[in-house]
Structures are given as structure tokens and as C-alpha cells.
PDB file of C-alpha atoms in Angstrom:
ATOM      1  CA  UNK A   1     127.576 -97.021  52.186  1.00 37.00           C
ATOM      2  CA  UNK A   2     124.231 -98.723  52.738  1.00 38.00           C
ATOM      3  CA  UNK A   3     125.213 -99.744  56.246  1.00 41.00           C
ATOM      4  CA  UNK A   4     126.241 -96.301  57.424  1.00 44.00           C
ATOM      5  CA  UNK A   5     124.237 -95.197  60.437  1.00 42.00           C
ATOM      6  CA  UNK A   6     124.359 -92.498  63.035  1.00 39.00           C
ATOM      7  CA  UNK A   7     126.610 -93.379  65.977  1.00 40.00           C
ATOM      8  CA  UNK A   8     124.437 -94.236  68.970  1.00 41.00           C
ATOM      9  CA  UNK A   9     127.042 -93.954  71.705  1.00 39.00           C
ATOM     10  CA  UNK A  10     129.547 -91.122  71.909  1.00 40.00           C
ATOM     11  CA  UNK A  11     132.428 -93.144  73.353  1.00 39.00           C
ATOM     12  CA  UNK A  12     132.963 -95.142  70.172  1.00 39.00           C
ATOM     13  CA  UNK A  13     133.719 -91.860  68.410  1.00 42.00           C
ATOM     14  CA  UNK A  14     136.618 -90.873  70.662  1.00 44.00           C
ATOM     15  CA  UNK A  15     139.177 -91.769  67.995  1.00 43.00           C
ATOM     16  CA  UNK A  16     137.359 -89.627  65.462  1.00 48.00           C
ATOM     17  CA  UNK A  17     137.271 -86.729  67.917  1.00 51.00           C
ATOM     18  CA  UNK A  18     141.054 -86.829  68.141  1.00 51.00           C
ATOM     19  CA  UNK A  19     141.386 -86.622  64.363  1.00 52.00           C
ATOM     20  CA  UNK A  20     139.576 -83.370  63.583  1.00 61.00           C
ATOM     21  CA  UNK A  21     141.519 -81.949  60.665  1.00 58.00           C
ATOM     22  CA  UNK A  22     143.216 -85.299  60.034  1.00 57.00           C
ATOM     23  CA  UNK A  23     143.862 -86.342  56.408  1.00 60.00           C
ATOM     24  CA  UNK A  24     145.301 -89.614  55.111  1.00 63.00           C
ATOM     25  CA  UNK A  25     145.939 -91.172  51.706  1.00 62.00           C
ATOM     26  CA  UNK A  26     144.524 -94.546  50.722  1.00 56.00           C
ATOM     27  CA  UNK A  27     145.438 -97.429  48.445  1.00 55.00           C
ATOM     28  CA  UNK A  28     149.157 -96.732  48.089  1.00 59.00           C
ATOM     29  CA  UNK A  29     151.298 -93.797  47.036  1.00 66.00           C
ATOM     30  CA  UNK A  30     149.740 -93.553  43.563  1.00 74.00           C
ATOM     31  CA  UNK A  31     146.183 -93.221  44.825  1.00 80.00           C
ATOM     32  CA  UNK A  32     144.454 -89.840  44.664  1.00 87.00           C
ATOM     33  CA  UNK A  33     141.801 -90.881  47.213  1.00 89.00           C
ATOM     34  CA  UNK A  34     142.157 -89.410  50.697  1.00 89.00           C
ATOM     35  CA  UNK A  35     140.180 -89.559  53.905  1.00 89.00           C
ATOM     36  CA  UNK A  36     139.732 -86.597  56.223  1.00 89.00           C
ATOM     37  CA  UNK A  37     137.760 -85.419  59.219  1.00 89.00           C
ATOM     38  CA  UNK A  38     136.449 -81.922  59.798  1.00 91.00           C
ATOM     39  CA  UNK A  39     134.392 -79.901  62.205  1.00 93.00           C
ATOM     40  CA  UNK A  40     131.644 -78.491  59.985  1.00 95.00           C
ATOM     41  CA  UNK A  41     128.575 -76.269  60.027  1.00 96.00           C
ATOM     42  CA  UNK A  42     125.446 -78.095  58.894  1.00 95.00           C
ATOM     43  CA  UNK A  43     123.096 -76.722  56.234  1.00 93.00           C
ATOM     44  CA  UNK A  44     120.034 -78.191  54.536  1.00 90.00           C
ATOM     45  CA  UNK A  45     117.674 -80.931  55.616  1.00 87.00           C
ATOM     46  CA  UNK A  46     117.593 -84.744  55.749  1.00 84.00           C
ATOM     47  CA  UNK A  47     118.659 -86.095  52.376  1.00 82.00           C
ATOM     48  CA  UNK A  48     119.952 -82.667  51.275  1.00 87.00           C
ATOM     49  CA  UNK A  49     122.686 -81.801  53.756  1.00 90.00           C
ATOM     50  CA  UNK A  50     125.826 -79.861  52.890  1.00 92.00           C
ATOM     51  CA  UNK A  51     128.674 -79.087  55.265  1.00 95.00           C
ATOM     52  CA  UNK A  52     130.905 -76.012  55.518  1.00 96.00           C
ATOM     53  CA  UNK A  53     134.357 -76.280  57.087  1.00 92.00           C
ATOM     54  CA  UNK A  54     135.970 -73.545  59.165  1.00 89.00           C
ATOM     55  CA  UNK A  55     138.291 -73.070  56.182  1.00 87.00           C
ATOM     56  CA  UNK A  56     135.314 -71.779  54.217  1.00 89.00           C
ATOM     57  CA  UNK A  57     134.888 -74.565  51.679  1.00 91.00           C
ATOM     58  CA  UNK A  58     131.720 -76.614  51.227  1.00 94.00           C
ATOM     59  CA  UNK A  59     131.685 -80.410  51.424  1.00 94.00           C
ATOM     60  CA  UNK A  60     129.020 -81.813  49.099  1.00 94.00           C
ATOM     61  CA  UNK A  61     127.981 -85.409  49.922  1.00 93.00           C
ATOM     62  CA  UNK A  62     127.984 -87.755  46.925  1.00 93.00           C
ATOM     63  CA  UNK A  63     126.073 -90.423  48.860  1.00 91.00           C
ATOM     64  CA  UNK A  64     122.970 -88.442  49.767  1.00 82.00           C
ATOM     65  CA  UNK A  65     120.805 -91.564  49.654  1.00 81.00           C
ATOM     66  CA  UNK A  66     122.806 -92.948  52.590  1.00 79.00           C
ATOM     67  CA  UNK A  67     122.110 -89.774  54.549  1.00 76.00           C
ATOM     68  CA  UNK A  68     118.360 -89.837  54.030  1.00 71.00           C
ATOM     69  CA  UNK A  69     117.623 -91.177  57.519  1.00 74.00           C
ATOM     70  CA  UNK A  70     119.913 -88.702  59.273  1.00 79.00           C
ATOM     71  CA  UNK A  71     118.260 -85.855  61.152  1.00 86.00           C
ATOM     72  CA  UNK A  72     120.767 -83.354  62.518  1.00 89.00           C
ATOM     73  CA  UNK A  73     119.134 -81.048  65.055  1.00 90.00           C
ATOM     74  CA  UNK A  74     122.257 -79.094  66.031  1.00 93.00           C
ATOM     75  CA  UNK A  75     124.166 -76.611  63.853  1.00 95.00           C
ATOM     76  CA  UNK A  76     127.554 -78.372  63.976  1.00 96.00           C
ATOM     77  CA  UNK A  77     128.907 -81.864  63.412  1.00 94.00           C
ATOM     78  CA  UNK A  78     132.171 -83.734  62.976  1.00 93.00           C
ATOM     79  CA  UNK A  79     132.307 -85.680  59.726  1.00 92.00           C
ATOM     80  CA  UNK A  80     134.679 -88.300  58.391  1.00 92.00           C
ATOM     81  CA  UNK A  81     134.774 -88.493  54.600  1.00 92.00           C
ATOM     82  CA  UNK A  82     136.736 -89.586  51.530  1.00 92.00           C
ATOM     83  CA  UNK A  83     137.444 -87.492  48.428  1.00 91.00           C
ATOM     84  CA  UNK A  84     139.503 -87.467  45.241  1.00 90.00           C
ATOM     85  CA  UNK A  85     142.410 -85.022  45.513  1.00 88.00           C
ATOM     86  CA  UNK A  86     142.795 -84.918  41.731  1.00 88.00           C
ATOM     87  CA  UNK A  87     139.509 -83.003  41.448  1.00 89.00           C
ATOM     88  CA  UNK A  88     140.757 -80.100  43.566  1.00 85.00           C
ATOM     89  CA  UNK A  89     142.327 -76.946  42.152  1.00 84.00           C
ATOM     90  CA  UNK A  90     144.096 -74.079  43.885  1.00 84.00           C
ATOM     91  CA  UNK A  91     141.643 -71.905  45.780  1.00 84.00           C
ATOM     92  CA  UNK A  92     138.863 -74.503  45.631  1.00 87.00           C
ATOM     93  CA  UNK A  93     135.586 -73.558  47.330  1.00 92.00           C
ATOM     94  CA  UNK A  94     133.901 -76.963  47.401  1.00 92.00           C
ATOM     95  CA  UNK A  95     134.741 -80.653  47.412  1.00 92.00           C
ATOM     96  CA  UNK A  96     132.603 -83.655  46.487  1.00 94.00           C
ATOM     97  CA  UNK A  97     132.961 -86.343  49.119  1.00 94.00           C
ATOM     98  CA  UNK A  98     131.580 -89.642  50.312  1.00 93.00           C
ATOM     99  CA  UNK A  99     130.479 -89.239  53.914  1.00 92.00           C
ATOM    100  CA  UNK A 100     131.735 -92.156  56.008  1.00 91.00           C
ATOM    101  CA  UNK A 101     130.618 -91.081  59.482  1.00 89.00           C
ATOM    102  CA  UNK A 102     128.756 -88.218  61.153  1.00 90.00           C
ATOM    103  CA  UNK A 103     128.976 -87.256  64.822  1.00 88.00           C
ATOM    104  CA  UNK A 104     126.491 -84.566  65.766  1.00 91.00           C
ATOM    105  CA  UNK A 105     127.816 -81.975  68.231  1.00 94.00           C
ATOM    106  CA  UNK A 106     125.307 -80.867  70.846  1.00 94.00           C
ATOM    107  CA  UNK A 107     125.108 -77.190  71.738  1.00 96.00           C
ATOM    108  CA  UNK A 108     124.863 -75.651  75.196  1.00 97.00           C
ATOM    109  CA  UNK A 109     124.118 -72.082  76.302  1.00 97.00           C
ATOM    110  CA  UNK A 110     126.849 -69.582  77.169  1.00 98.00           C
ATOM    111  CA  UNK A 111     125.955 -66.658  79.427  1.00 98.00           C
ATOM    112  CA  UNK A 112     127.899 -63.395  79.941  1.00 97.00           C
ATOM    113  CA  UNK A 113     127.433 -63.453  83.709  1.00 96.00           C
ATOM    114  CA  UNK A 114     128.498 -65.421  86.772  1.00 96.00           C
ATOM    115  CA  UNK A 115     127.408 -69.017  87.316  1.00 96.00           C
ATOM    116  CA  UNK A 116     124.904 -69.887  90.066  1.00 92.00           C
ATOM    117  CA  UNK A 117     126.603 -70.366  93.401  1.00 87.00           C
ATOM    118  CA  UNK A 118     125.791 -74.082  93.508  1.00 84.00           C
ATOM    119  CA  UNK A 119     127.064 -74.639  89.960  1.00 86.00           C
ATOM    120  CA  UNK A 120     125.866 -77.744  88.133  1.00 91.00           C
ATOM    121  CA  UNK A 121     124.340 -80.692  89.969  1.00 91.00           C
ATOM    122  CA  UNK A 122     126.818 -83.191  88.472  1.00 92.00           C
ATOM    123  CA  UNK A 123     130.639 -83.052  88.294  1.00 93.00           C
ATOM    124  CA  UNK A 124     132.801 -83.579  85.220  1.00 94.00           C
ATOM    125  CA  UNK A 125     135.529 -86.215  84.989  1.00 94.00           C
ATOM    126  CA  UNK A 126     137.703 -83.978  82.829  1.00 95.00           C
ATOM    127  CA  UNK A 127     137.773 -81.467  80.013  1.00 96.00           C
ATOM    128  CA  UNK A 128     140.541 -82.709  77.755  1.00 94.00           C
ATOM    129  CA  UNK A 129     143.417 -80.571  76.522  1.00 93.00           C
ATOM    130  CA  UNK A 130     145.606 -83.378  75.237  1.00 91.00           C
ATOM    131  CA  UNK A 131     146.895 -83.264  71.653  1.00 85.00           C
ATOM    132  CA  UNK A 132     146.809 -87.075  71.501  1.00 85.00           C
ATOM    133  CA  UNK A 133     143.195 -87.337  72.680  1.00 87.00           C
ATOM    134  CA  UNK A 134     141.188 -84.162  72.123  1.00 90.00           C
ATOM    135  CA  UNK A 135     141.636 -80.433  72.611  1.00 93.00           C
ATOM    136  CA  UNK A 136     139.391 -77.356  72.637  1.00 95.00           C
ATOM    137  CA  UNK A 137     138.834 -76.135  69.087  1.00 94.00           C
ATOM    138  CA  UNK A 138     137.171 -73.182  67.366  1.00 95.00           C
ATOM    139  CA  UNK A 139     135.035 -72.986  64.269  1.00 95.00           C
ATOM    140  CA  UNK A 140     135.477 -69.219  64.278  1.00 95.00           C
ATOM    141  CA  UNK A 141     135.922 -66.402  66.787  1.00 95.00           C
ATOM    142  CA  UNK A 142     132.530 -66.965  68.359  1.00 97.00           C
ATOM    143  CA  UNK A 143     132.083 -70.746  68.382  1.00 97.00           C
ATOM    144  CA  UNK A 144     134.020 -72.813  70.924  1.00 97.00           C
ATOM    145  CA  UNK A 145     134.038 -76.617  71.225  1.00 97.00           C
ATOM    146  CA  UNK A 146     135.074 -78.315  74.463  1.00 97.00           C
ATOM    147  CA  UNK A 147     135.811 -82.069  74.726  1.00 95.00           C
ATOM    148  CA  UNK A 148     134.066 -83.128  77.926  1.00 96.00           C
ATOM    149  CA  UNK A 149     134.346 -86.464  79.697  1.00 94.00           C
ATOM    150  CA  UNK A 150     131.643 -87.446  82.201  1.00 93.00           C
ATOM    151  CA  UNK A 151     129.898 -90.423  83.786  1.00 92.00           C
ATOM    152  CA  UNK A 152     126.712 -91.856  82.266  1.00 90.00           C
ATOM    153  CA  UNK A 153     124.168 -94.513  83.075  1.00 89.00           C
ATOM    154  CA  UNK A 154     124.892 -97.235  80.521  1.00 85.00           C
ATOM    155  CA  UNK A 155     124.614-100.988  80.038  1.00 84.00           C
ATOM    156  CA  UNK A 156     124.984-103.180  76.964  1.00 84.00           C
ATOM    157  CA  UNK A 157     121.344-104.262  77.316  1.00 87.00           C
ATOM    158  CA  UNK A 158     119.955-100.742  76.919  1.00 86.00           C
ATOM    159  CA  UNK A 159     117.808 -99.968  73.895  1.00 89.00           C
ATOM    160  CA  UNK A 160     118.789 -97.178  71.517  1.00 83.00           C
ATOM    161  CA  UNK A 161     115.931 -95.055  72.845  1.00 87.00           C
ATOM    162  CA  UNK A 162     117.184 -95.503  76.416  1.00 88.00           C
ATOM    163  CA  UNK A 163     120.699 -94.491  75.417  1.00 86.00           C
ATOM    164  CA  UNK A 164     119.377 -91.431  73.624  1.00 85.00           C
ATOM    165  CA  UNK A 165     117.313 -90.469  76.659  1.00 90.00           C
ATOM    166  CA  UNK A 166     120.318 -90.814  78.961  1.00 89.00           C
ATOM    167  CA  UNK A 167     122.555 -88.690  76.736  1.00 88.00           C
ATOM    168  CA  UNK A 168     119.831 -86.085  76.399  1.00 89.00           C
ATOM    169  CA  UNK A 169     119.618 -85.813  80.191  1.00 93.00           C
ATOM    170  CA  UNK A 170     123.112 -84.278  80.337  1.00 94.00           C
ATOM    171  CA  UNK A 171     123.521 -80.578  79.656  1.00 96.00           C
ATOM    172  CA  UNK A 172     126.501 -78.225  79.826  1.00 97.00           C
ATOM    173  CA  UNK A 173     126.467 -74.459  80.320  1.00 98.00           C
ATOM    174  CA  UNK A 174     129.280 -71.886  80.153  1.00 98.00           C
ATOM    175  CA  UNK A 175     129.333 -68.765  82.331  1.00 98.00           C
ATOM    176  CA  UNK A 176     131.602 -65.717  82.245  1.00 98.00           C
ATOM    177  CA  UNK A 177     133.549 -65.096  85.466  1.00 97.00           C
ATOM    178  CA  UNK A 178     134.082 -61.333  85.239  1.00 97.00           C
ATOM    179  CA  UNK A 179     135.720 -60.998  88.658  1.00 96.00           C
ATOM    180  CA  UNK A 180     138.119 -63.853  87.966  1.00 97.00           C
ATOM    181  CA  UNK A 181     139.065 -62.523  84.548  1.00 98.00           C
ATOM    182  CA  UNK A 182     141.913 -60.100  83.908  1.00 97.00           C
ATOM    183  CA  UNK A 183     143.643 -58.426  81.003  1.00 96.00           C
ATOM    184  CA  UNK A 184     144.813 -61.256  78.764  1.00 96.00           C
ATOM    185  CA  UNK A 185     142.863 -64.055  80.452  1.00 98.00           C
ATOM    186  CA  UNK A 186     139.143 -64.721  80.235  1.00 98.00           C
ATOM    187  CA  UNK A 187     137.820 -67.085  82.875  1.00 98.00           C
ATOM    188  CA  UNK A 188     134.777 -69.231  82.263  1.00 98.00           C
ATOM    189  CA  UNK A 189     132.920 -71.732  84.438  1.00 98.00           C
ATOM    190  CA  UNK A 190     131.521 -74.910  82.918  1.00 98.00           C
ATOM    191  CA  UNK A 191     128.497 -76.377  84.702  1.00 97.00           C
ATOM    192  CA  UNK A 192     127.218 -79.913  84.126  1.00 96.00           C
ATOM    193  CA  UNK A 193     123.610 -80.742  84.949  1.00 96.00           C
ATOM    194  CA  UNK A 194     121.503 -83.888  84.695  1.00 94.00           C
ATOM    195  CA  UNK A 195     117.729 -84.042  84.859  1.00 93.00           C
ATOM    196  CA  UNK A 196     117.766 -86.801  87.501  1.00 90.00           C
ATOM    197  CA  UNK A 197     120.832 -86.710  89.749  1.00 84.00           C
ATOM    198  CA  UNK A 198     119.604 -89.711  91.759  1.00 84.00           C
ATOM    199  CA  UNK A 199     120.383 -92.110  88.887  1.00 85.00           C
ATOM    200  CA  UNK A 200     123.607 -94.073  89.412  1.00 85.00           C
ATOM    201  CA  UNK A 201     126.066 -93.291  86.640  1.00 86.00           C
ATOM    202  CA  UNK A 202     129.197 -95.427  86.392  1.00 86.00           C
ATOM    203  CA  UNK A 203     130.117 -95.500  82.694  1.00 87.00           C
ATOM    204  CA  UNK A 204     132.729 -93.045  81.433  1.00 88.00           C
ATOM    205  CA  UNK A 205     131.583 -91.263  78.283  1.00 84.00           C
ATOM    206  CA  UNK A 206     134.903 -90.217  76.854  1.00 75.00           C
ATOM    207  CA  UNK A 207     135.578 -86.907  75.068  1.00 79.00           C
ATOM    208  CA  UNK A 208     132.286 -85.824  73.619  1.00 90.00           C
ATOM    209  CA  UNK A 209     132.570 -82.371  72.084  1.00 94.00           C
ATOM    210  CA  UNK A 210     130.025 -79.760  73.194  1.00 96.00           C
ATOM    211  CA  UNK A 211     129.494 -76.502  71.300  1.00 97.00           C
ATOM    212  CA  UNK A 212     129.083 -73.032  72.827  1.00 98.00           C
ATOM    213  CA  UNK A 213     128.326 -69.755  71.063  1.00 98.00           C
ATOM    214  CA  UNK A 214     130.494 -67.325  73.067  1.00 98.00           C
ATOM    215  CA  UNK A 215     129.521 -64.162  71.167  1.00 98.00           C
ATOM    216  CA  UNK A 216     128.033 -62.388  74.192  1.00 98.00           C
ATOM    217  CA  UNK A 217     130.865 -63.505  76.490  1.00 98.00           C
ATOM    218  CA  UNK A 218     133.547 -62.188  74.131  1.00 97.00           C
ATOM    219  CA  UNK A 219     131.587 -58.943  73.837  1.00 97.00           C
ATOM    220  CA  UNK A 220     131.519 -58.508  77.617  1.00 97.00           C
ATOM    221  CA  UNK A 221     135.219 -59.277  77.955  1.00 98.00           C
ATOM    222  CA  UNK A 222     136.112 -56.710  75.276  1.00 96.00           C
ATOM    223  CA  UNK A 223     133.878 -54.184  77.032  1.00 97.00           C
ATOM    224  CA  UNK A 224     135.558 -54.908  80.383  1.00 97.00           C
ATOM    225  CA  UNK A 225     139.194 -54.969  79.218  1.00 97.00           C
ATOM    226  CA  UNK A 226     139.230 -53.221  75.842  1.00 96.00           C
ATOM    227  CA  UNK A 227     140.755 -56.137  73.945  1.00 95.00           C
ATOM    228  CA  UNK A 228     140.429 -59.815  73.168  1.00 96.00           C
ATOM    229  CA  UNK A 229     141.769 -62.323  75.711  1.00 97.00           C
ATOM    230  CA  UNK A 230     145.098 -63.965  74.994  1.00 97.00           C
ATOM    231  CA  UNK A 231     143.926 -67.098  76.762  1.00 97.00           C
ATOM    232  CA  UNK A 232     140.751 -68.754  77.980  1.00 98.00           C
ATOM    233  CA  UNK A 233     140.692 -70.531  81.326  1.00 98.00           C
ATOM    234  CA  UNK A 234     137.793 -72.909  81.965  1.00 98.00           C
ATOM    235  CA  UNK A 235     137.015 -74.096  85.498  1.00 97.00           C
ATOM    236  CA  UNK A 236     134.658 -76.948  86.366  1.00 96.00           C
ATOM    237  CA  UNK A 237     133.577 -79.117  89.285  1.00 94.00           C
ATOM    238  CA  UNK A 238     135.632 -82.304  88.915  1.00 95.00           C
ATOM    239  CA  UNK A 239     135.267 -85.830  90.275  1.00 91.00           C
ATOM    240  CA  UNK A 240     137.671 -88.601  89.298  1.00 88.00           C
ATOM    241  CA  UNK A 241     135.369 -91.435  90.360  1.00 87.00           C
ATOM    242  CA  UNK A 242     131.761 -92.285  89.598  1.00 84.00           C
ATOM    243  CA  UNK A 243     130.814 -92.088  93.273  1.00 79.00           C
ATOM    244  CA  UNK A 244     131.748 -88.384  93.336  1.00 72.00           C
ATOM    245  CA  UNK A 245     132.192 -88.580  97.103  1.00 74.00           C
ATOM    246  CA  UNK A 246     134.484 -85.562  96.866  1.00 84.00           C
ATOM    247  CA  UNK A 247     135.036 -82.957  94.178  1.00 90.00           C
ATOM    248  CA  UNK A 248     137.773 -80.517  93.329  1.00 93.00           C
ATOM    249  CA  UNK A 249     138.031 -77.608  90.925  1.00 94.00           C
ATOM    250  CA  UNK A 250     139.419 -78.719  87.579  1.00 95.00           C
ATOM    251  CA  UNK A 251     140.886 -76.232  85.107  1.00 97.00           C
ATOM    252  CA  UNK A 252     142.214 -76.062  81.568  1.00 97.00           C
ATOM    253  CA  UNK A 253     143.847 -73.080  79.871  1.00 98.00           C
ATOM    254  CA  UNK A 254     144.271 -72.656  76.125  1.00 97.00           C
ATOM    255  CA  UNK A 255     145.112 -69.984  73.539  1.00 97.00           C
ATOM    256  CA  UNK A 256     142.599 -67.643  71.969  1.00 97.00           C
ATOM    257  CA  UNK A 257     144.066 -64.241  71.017  1.00 94.00           C
ATOM    258  CA  UNK A 258     146.764 -65.485  68.673  1.00 93.00           C
ATOM    259  CA  UNK A 259     144.058 -66.966  66.454  1.00 92.00           C
ATOM    260  CA  UNK A 260     141.802 -63.923  66.331  1.00 91.00           C
ATOM    261  CA  UNK A 261     143.825 -60.824  67.211  1.00 78.00           C
ATOM    262  CA  UNK A 262     143.943 -59.779  63.541  1.00 69.00           C
ATOM    263  CA  UNK A 263     140.895 -57.568  63.028  1.00 49.00           C
ATOM    264  CA  UNK A 264     140.312 -59.219  59.632  1.00 43.00           C
ATOM    265  CA  UNK A 265     139.304 -62.373  61.501  1.00 43.00           C
ATOM    266  CA  UNK A 266     136.678 -60.644  63.650  1.00 43.00           C
TER     267      UNK A 266
END
């Protein structure tokens, strides 16, 4: 894996985003080698990373030398890897794997209060909830991942540093809409901001997951309604064209309570 490198542009990872939790077998029906993708928590440092899945097992890279130039500055990532199924036993707690690709997941703040009246200074194209493309996912009760799609400033002539600067200029924030929430449904507002809104952005960056720690929001909802929400509804300012001459309110609704209503999962 000498040629493995960190993906420089999120859109080329859209297929990987859609395959979180995906596993396939390789080299015919008699092969014990499989490939999988997982949303993982990152531990360690460059050259010494390990990854923990939401299922609780640790993924130990066997190709650490290929990861030496990777610097992961956020706590979560999506990884694509291969492993030998014959080495696994019932109740396994770790798996040795060759890491094939890493997509770092950027984190945004989540606040337990209402969003500013003006919201973000840039709309969102969509937040996906499509099983064939990408859907909201959880690492655990408190960590939510939303697949956002938005317009960027991009051209094929841009240097890696310019691409990185453009991506870094986009931020996403979640807010708790207490008045809009009700027993069973927690409403959140997603705001998208860019550092320079005067820049023309006409390239669709498709389904980049963003991470939010919703610990304080869940705590406020439980305090307000005495229980966990059954569903989460996320609202956002939406524009379906790069010009954003007009915006509407986009929404997605997805399950929460059925995953975490058992107190043993809290």
C-alpha cells in the first residue's frame, strides 16, 4: 500500500460514505479475505493509530508504515480495510487489518439552545437520508453523523493547499429548537457558514459526513420532556442551485429512540 494517500477531495469518497458497515468477500467463494468499511473512533498518533468501531472492537492496522504520513486531527473517521475472516473467533475484541482508505470526519459544535435568527450565511443543497446514497448514522447515543451536500469553490487546477483551505472555510453547527420540539420528536437546526460568503461556489461537494456531539442537546431534551426522543428532525436553509437566489427550509426526519431506549445503552 505504498501509494495510499489521504483523499484530498470529499466528493470522490461518496461511494465509500454509502458503504459504512459494508462487507464483501474477495477472490472467490473459498477466500477468507474480506473488505469492509466502518465508522470508527481514532486513537493514537501518526504511525501508531488504532481504530475502534461502534461495535466495540478494535481495528489494528497491519500497514502502519503506510499510515506514517497521516495526521488525523478529528476524533472520528471512516475507514475501508481488508482482513482475514479465518483469524476471528466468536466474541472477538480486535481484528488485524490492512487499511485501504481513510476519510477523516470533521466535527462541528452542537448547542442546547436556539440558533441565531439569521442562521448560517450559506445554504445547504441537501442533508441526505437515502439508503442508496448516505443516511444519518450514530456511533453511540451521543455522537451523530449527518451527510451534508453543499456547494464549494473548486477547479481542477487548484493546488492541494487551496482545496484544503476551501474545505476548511465551511463549518456546520447544530442547535436545539426547544419550542419546536415535542414529546417524541427533537427538532434541531443545522447552520452552514463560510468564512468568505462573497466567493462564488459552483461545485457540488456530495455527501460529506459531519460529526456532532449531541450530549448537551439530549440532556436538555430529557430535562424538557422526561424521556428520549423517538425521532430527530433536522431543519436547514436549503438552496437547490449554486446561485442561491432563493432558499427554502429543508428537513429530514430519522429514528433515534428505538436504538437507545434501553437504559443499558445509555
